């Protein structure tokens, strides 16, 4: 039986157990056994070796720096997203635009985010991770600092869109980079990156609390005798002017300065190396090995992978059998003509639909991002203003209202921790966590429409943001796992693009439901907006439940 079995094995297409590979090169190459490389393309084999080397590093000093700097991208993403909801009311009081145009701010920001998610998501797979990683922060910082200087609503909207363009690339780029530098057994840290988002929201709320109540027009926007805008005033009646309403400007200058400081940390204090998987895909094996050697030395260890290991794979490769073909990768790509290289770039999009399971997954991921962004864009735009209106009805001051925002958003940090813990549960942990948290997020929005006491208002807003944080932690961390490195940035960018696109549409629809008298003047109007947000959020429950389970939690290439 043993002899027959060995003869049968020797007749297979894949290398035999006692192969020439082992006789010529030993039982492993780059620390990976030959049988683990069977049936893979040359590119995928190299990724296996890179994964092994990255895993050998563990979470060294270099990996923690990368994780922290990527986390700052998440930090400024919601730092700015939250800012516009907090500055909406004082901005409206000063500039005098009607309530049914208030959604234009969120629309402008979402338009920038949409363009940024698509542009930076594609560029990160073309020009590389390194430049995109730094330029997004620089772009956001430059226009963020300029926001406080705006004197017209139109100018404010234009600058807001450019801030969004820079911010839009952060999450697809940061998840892509982080995934390619941390070990496989620490991938829960991808979900934990989202802890920077509620920290960003909390710090944003704290800065707003420090500036807006103190440096806003008085009587303020939540008081019944609030001053009207000087743009609308006639004669010599008291009005809200720029000089009396500098709080939101100080707020914007501070956020811009924080963003610029993060760029300084990324570009000057710590210079991160290009992704080895990106370099290998572009046919730059020598640079990939040099990067891995640099990282190992940075972590005070020897690199276990050499250029000779890649050359061994090149010599021994029979990579025409593959379940995940990547056309034109490596040396083939480097030798292509310009037209051939353009064709390769477009061929990457086809990998999103290479078979039935992946096509279904791609479409469901897009739908999930659409529902998610729809819900939290409306929540981020209108929940702070609706909460302020309800606080005004209860007789709370502007200072008390902004202090309550801190109580609402701080628990989001623990929501991310919950998501990260559940992320470690194999396969179903990710899927069930996303289903449960998206359901509870939608339910909390619906219940908020039916209550108006201070504890209930705070509690339900806290609940909404807690489960939103947990949900997005898992979603953002899981998305790059299921797409290979050559299209990882593109896939994450496209998913974010579709979400951001519907983030543009959502506030445009919502603002048509508002009366000219403002968001505080019609309870039924605010209820309809919250139903719109909660209903679409619940759509995530359906799309996530349909995900192909075998692709949740697989090894990333």
Short mmCIF file of N, CA and C in Angstrom, two decimals, residues 442-510:
data_model
loop_
_atom_site.label_atom_id
_atom_site.label_comp_id
_atom_site.label_asym_id
_atom_site.label_seq_id
_atom_site.Cartn_x
_atom_site.Cartn_y
_atom_site.Cartn_z
N UNK A 442 -29.34 50.92 14.92
CA UNK A 442 -30.58 51.39 14.30
C UNK A 442 -31.72 51.52 15.29
N UNK A 443 -31.84 50.54 16.18
CA UNK A 443 -32.92 50.56 17.18
C UNK A 443 -32.80 51.77 18.10
N UNK A 444 -31.58 52.10 18.51
CA UNK A 444 -31.39 53.24 19.43
C UNK A 444 -31.82 54.55 18.78
N UNK A 445 -31.62 54.68 17.46
CA UNK A 445 -32.06 55.89 16.75
C UNK A 445 -33.59 55.98 16.75
N UNK A 446 -34.25 54.86 16.50
CA UNK A 446 -35.71 54.84 16.49
C UNK A 446 -36.29 55.21 17.87
N UNK A 447 -35.71 54.63 18.92
CA UNK A 447 -36.24 54.88 20.27
C UNK A 447 -36.04 56.34 20.67
N UNK A 448 -34.95 56.96 20.21
CA UNK A 448 -34.66 58.36 20.54
C UNK A 448 -35.78 59.29 20.08
N UNK A 449 -36.48 58.91 19.03
CA UNK A 449 -37.57 59.77 18.53
C UNK A 449 -38.74 59.84 19.51
N UNK A 450 -38.85 58.85 20.39
CA UNK A 450 -40.04 58.76 21.25
C UNK A 450 -39.83 59.27 22.66
N UNK A 451 -38.62 59.78 22.98
CA UNK A 451 -38.34 60.21 24.36
C UNK A 451 -37.87 61.66 24.37
N UNK A 452 -37.97 62.30 25.53
CA UNK A 452 -37.41 63.65 25.70
C UNK A 452 -37.22 63.97 27.17
N UNK A 453 -36.39 63.15 27.82
CA UNK A 453 -35.90 63.47 29.16
C UNK A 453 -34.39 63.49 29.08
N UNK A 454 -33.76 64.22 29.98
CA UNK A 454 -32.30 64.34 29.88
C UNK A 454 -31.59 62.98 29.96
N UNK A 455 -31.92 62.09 30.94
CA UNK A 455 -31.24 60.80 30.99
C UNK A 455 -31.46 59.96 29.73
N UNK A 456 -32.70 59.97 29.21
CA UNK A 456 -33.00 59.17 28.02
C UNK A 456 -32.29 59.73 26.79
N UNK A 457 -32.27 61.05 26.66
CA UNK A 457 -31.60 61.66 25.51
C UNK A 457 -30.11 61.33 25.50
N UNK A 458 -29.49 61.46 26.67
CA UNK A 458 -28.06 61.15 26.76
C UNK A 458 -27.83 59.65 26.55
N UNK A 459 -28.63 58.83 27.20
CA UNK A 459 -28.44 57.38 27.15
C UNK A 459 -28.59 56.82 25.75
N UNK A 460 -29.61 57.26 25.01
CA UNK A 460 -29.85 56.71 23.67
C UNK A 460 -28.82 57.21 22.66
N UNK A 461 -28.40 58.46 22.79
CA UNK A 461 -27.33 58.96 21.93
C UNK A 461 -26.03 58.22 22.22
N UNK A 462 -25.79 57.96 23.51
CA UNK A 462 -24.61 57.20 23.92
C UNK A 462 -24.67 55.78 23.34
N UNK A 463 -25.85 55.17 23.41
CA UNK A 463 -26.04 53.81 22.88
C UNK A 463 -25.79 53.77 21.38
N UNK A 464 -26.32 54.76 20.66
CA UNK A 464 -26.14 54.80 19.20
C UNK A 464 -24.66 54.87 18.85
N UNK A 465 -23.92 55.76 19.53
CA UNK A 465 -22.52 55.92 19.17
C UNK A 465 -21.68 54.74 19.66
N UNK A 466 -22.04 54.14 20.78
CA UNK A 466 -21.33 52.96 21.28
C UNK A 466 -21.38 51.83 20.25
N UNK A 467 -22.58 51.52 19.76
CA UNK A 467 -22.72 50.40 18.81
C UNK A 467 -22.23 50.77 17.42
N UNK A 468 -22.30 52.04 17.06
CA UNK A 468 -21.72 52.50 15.80
C UNK A 468 -20.21 52.28 15.82
N UNK A 469 -19.58 52.59 16.95
CA UNK A 469 -18.12 52.42 17.09
C UNK A 469 -17.74 50.95 17.01
N UNK A 470 -18.49 50.10 17.68
CA UNK A 470 -18.20 48.66 17.67
C UNK A 470 -18.37 48.09 16.26
N UNK A 471 -19.43 48.50 15.58
CA UNK A 471 -19.72 48.00 14.24
C UNK A 471 -18.62 48.41 13.26
N UNK A 472 -18.29 49.69 13.24
CA UNK A 472 -17.30 50.17 12.28
C UNK A 472 -15.91 49.62 12.58
N UNK A 473 -15.62 49.35 13.85
CA UNK A 473 -14.33 48.75 14.20
C UNK A 473 -14.14 47.41 13.48
N UNK A 474 -15.17 46.59 13.52
CA UNK A 474 -15.09 45.27 12.87
C UNK A 474 -15.14 45.41 11.35
N UNK A 475 -16.03 46.23 10.85
CA UNK A 475 -16.18 46.38 9.39
C UNK A 475 -14.90 46.90 8.75
N UNK A 476 -14.32 47.96 9.30
CA UNK A 476 -13.12 48.54 8.70
C UNK A 476 -11.92 47.61 8.83
N UNK A 477 -11.85 46.86 9.92
CA UNK A 477 -10.73 45.93 10.10
C UNK A 477 -10.84 44.70 9.23
N UNK A 478 -12.08 44.24 9.01
CA UNK A 478 -12.30 43.01 8.26
C UNK A 478 -12.20 43.21 6.76
N UNK A 479 -12.62 44.34 6.23
CA UNK A 479 -12.69 44.55 4.79
C UNK A 479 -11.38 44.27 4.07
N UNK A 480 -10.23 44.83 4.50
CA UNK A 480 -9.00 44.57 3.74
C UNK A 480 -8.50 43.14 3.84
N UNK A 481 -8.97 42.39 4.82
CA UNK A 481 -8.50 41.01 4.98
C UNK A 481 -8.87 40.13 3.80
N UNK A 482 -10.03 40.36 3.20
CA UNK A 482 -10.55 39.42 2.21
C UNK A 482 -10.16 39.75 0.78
N UNK A 483 -9.35 40.80 0.60
CA UNK A 483 -8.89 41.16 -0.74
C UNK A 483 -7.37 41.10 -0.77
N UNK A 484 -6.77 40.57 -1.87
CA UNK A 484 -5.31 40.45 -1.95
C UNK A 484 -4.63 41.80 -2.08
N UNK A 485 -3.34 41.86 -1.75
CA UNK A 485 -2.59 43.12 -1.67
C UNK A 485 -2.65 43.97 -2.95
N UNK A 486 -2.55 43.38 -4.17
CA UNK A 486 -2.56 44.23 -5.36
C UNK A 486 -3.84 45.03 -5.55
N UNK A 487 -4.94 44.57 -4.97
CA UNK A 487 -6.20 45.32 -5.11
C UNK A 487 -6.77 45.72 -3.75
N UNK A 488 -5.97 45.58 -2.70
CA UNK A 488 -6.50 45.83 -1.35
C UNK A 488 -6.92 47.29 -1.18
N UNK A 489 -6.05 48.20 -1.56
CA UNK A 489 -6.38 49.62 -1.45
C UNK A 489 -7.55 49.98 -2.35
N UNK A 490 -7.54 49.42 -3.58
CA UNK A 490 -8.62 49.69 -4.53
C UNK A 490 -9.95 49.18 -3.98
N UNK A 491 -9.96 47.95 -3.45
CA UNK A 491 -11.19 47.37 -2.93
C UNK A 491 -11.73 48.17 -1.75
N UNK A 492 -10.85 48.52 -0.81
CA UNK A 492 -11.29 49.31 0.34
C UNK A 492 -11.72 50.71 -0.10
N UNK A 493 -10.99 51.28 -1.05
CA UNK A 493 -11.33 52.60 -1.55
C UNK A 493 -12.67 52.62 -2.25
N UNK A 494 -12.96 51.58 -3.06
CA UNK A 494 -14.24 51.52 -3.76
C UNK A 494 -15.40 51.33 -2.79
N UNK A 495 -15.20 50.47 -1.79
CA UNK A 495 -16.25 50.28 -0.78
C UNK A 495 -16.54 51.60 -0.07
N UNK A 496 -15.46 52.28 0.31
CA UNK A 496 -15.62 53.58 0.97
C UNK A 496 -16.24 54.60 0.01
N UNK A 497 -15.87 54.51 -1.28
CA UNK A 497 -16.43 55.42 -2.28
C UNK A 497 -17.95 55.31 -2.35
N UNK A 498 -18.45 54.07 -2.41
CA UNK A 498 -19.91 53.90 -2.49
C UNK A 498 -20.59 54.40 -1.22
N UNK A 499 -19.96 54.12 -0.07
CA UNK A 499 -20.52 54.62 1.17
C UNK A 499 -20.54 56.14 1.21
N UNK A 500 -19.43 56.76 0.82
CA UNK A 500 -19.35 58.22 0.82
C UNK A 500 -20.34 58.83 -0.17
N UNK A 501 -20.52 58.17 -1.32
CA UNK A 501 -21.44 58.69 -2.33
C UNK A 501 -22.85 58.81 -1.77
N UNK A 502 -23.28 57.78 -1.06
CA UNK A 502 -24.61 57.84 -0.46
C UNK A 502 -24.62 58.73 0.78
N UNK A 503 -23.43 58.99 1.32
CA UNK A 503 -23.33 59.99 2.37
C UNK A 503 -23.61 61.39 1.84
N UNK A 504 -23.42 61.59 0.53
CA UNK A 504 -23.79 62.86 -0.11
C UNK A 504 -25.30 62.96 -0.25
N UNK A 505 -25.90 61.88 -0.68
CA UNK A 505 -27.34 61.87 -0.97
C UNK A 505 -28.17 62.00 0.30
N UNK A 506 -27.72 61.34 1.37
CA UNK A 506 -28.51 61.28 2.61
C UNK A 506 -28.88 62.67 3.15
N UNK A 507 -27.93 63.59 3.38
CA UNK A 507 -28.32 64.89 3.93
C UNK A 507 -29.13 65.73 2.95
N UNK A 508 -28.93 65.52 1.64
CA UNK A 508 -29.75 66.24 0.66
C UNK A 508 -31.21 65.85 0.78
N UNK A 509 -31.46 64.56 1.00
CA UNK A 509 -32.84 64.10 1.21
C UNK A 509 -33.37 64.61 2.55
N UNK A 510 -32.51 64.55 3.58
CA UNK A 510 -32.96 64.92 4.92
C UNK A 510 -33.32 66.40 5.01
#
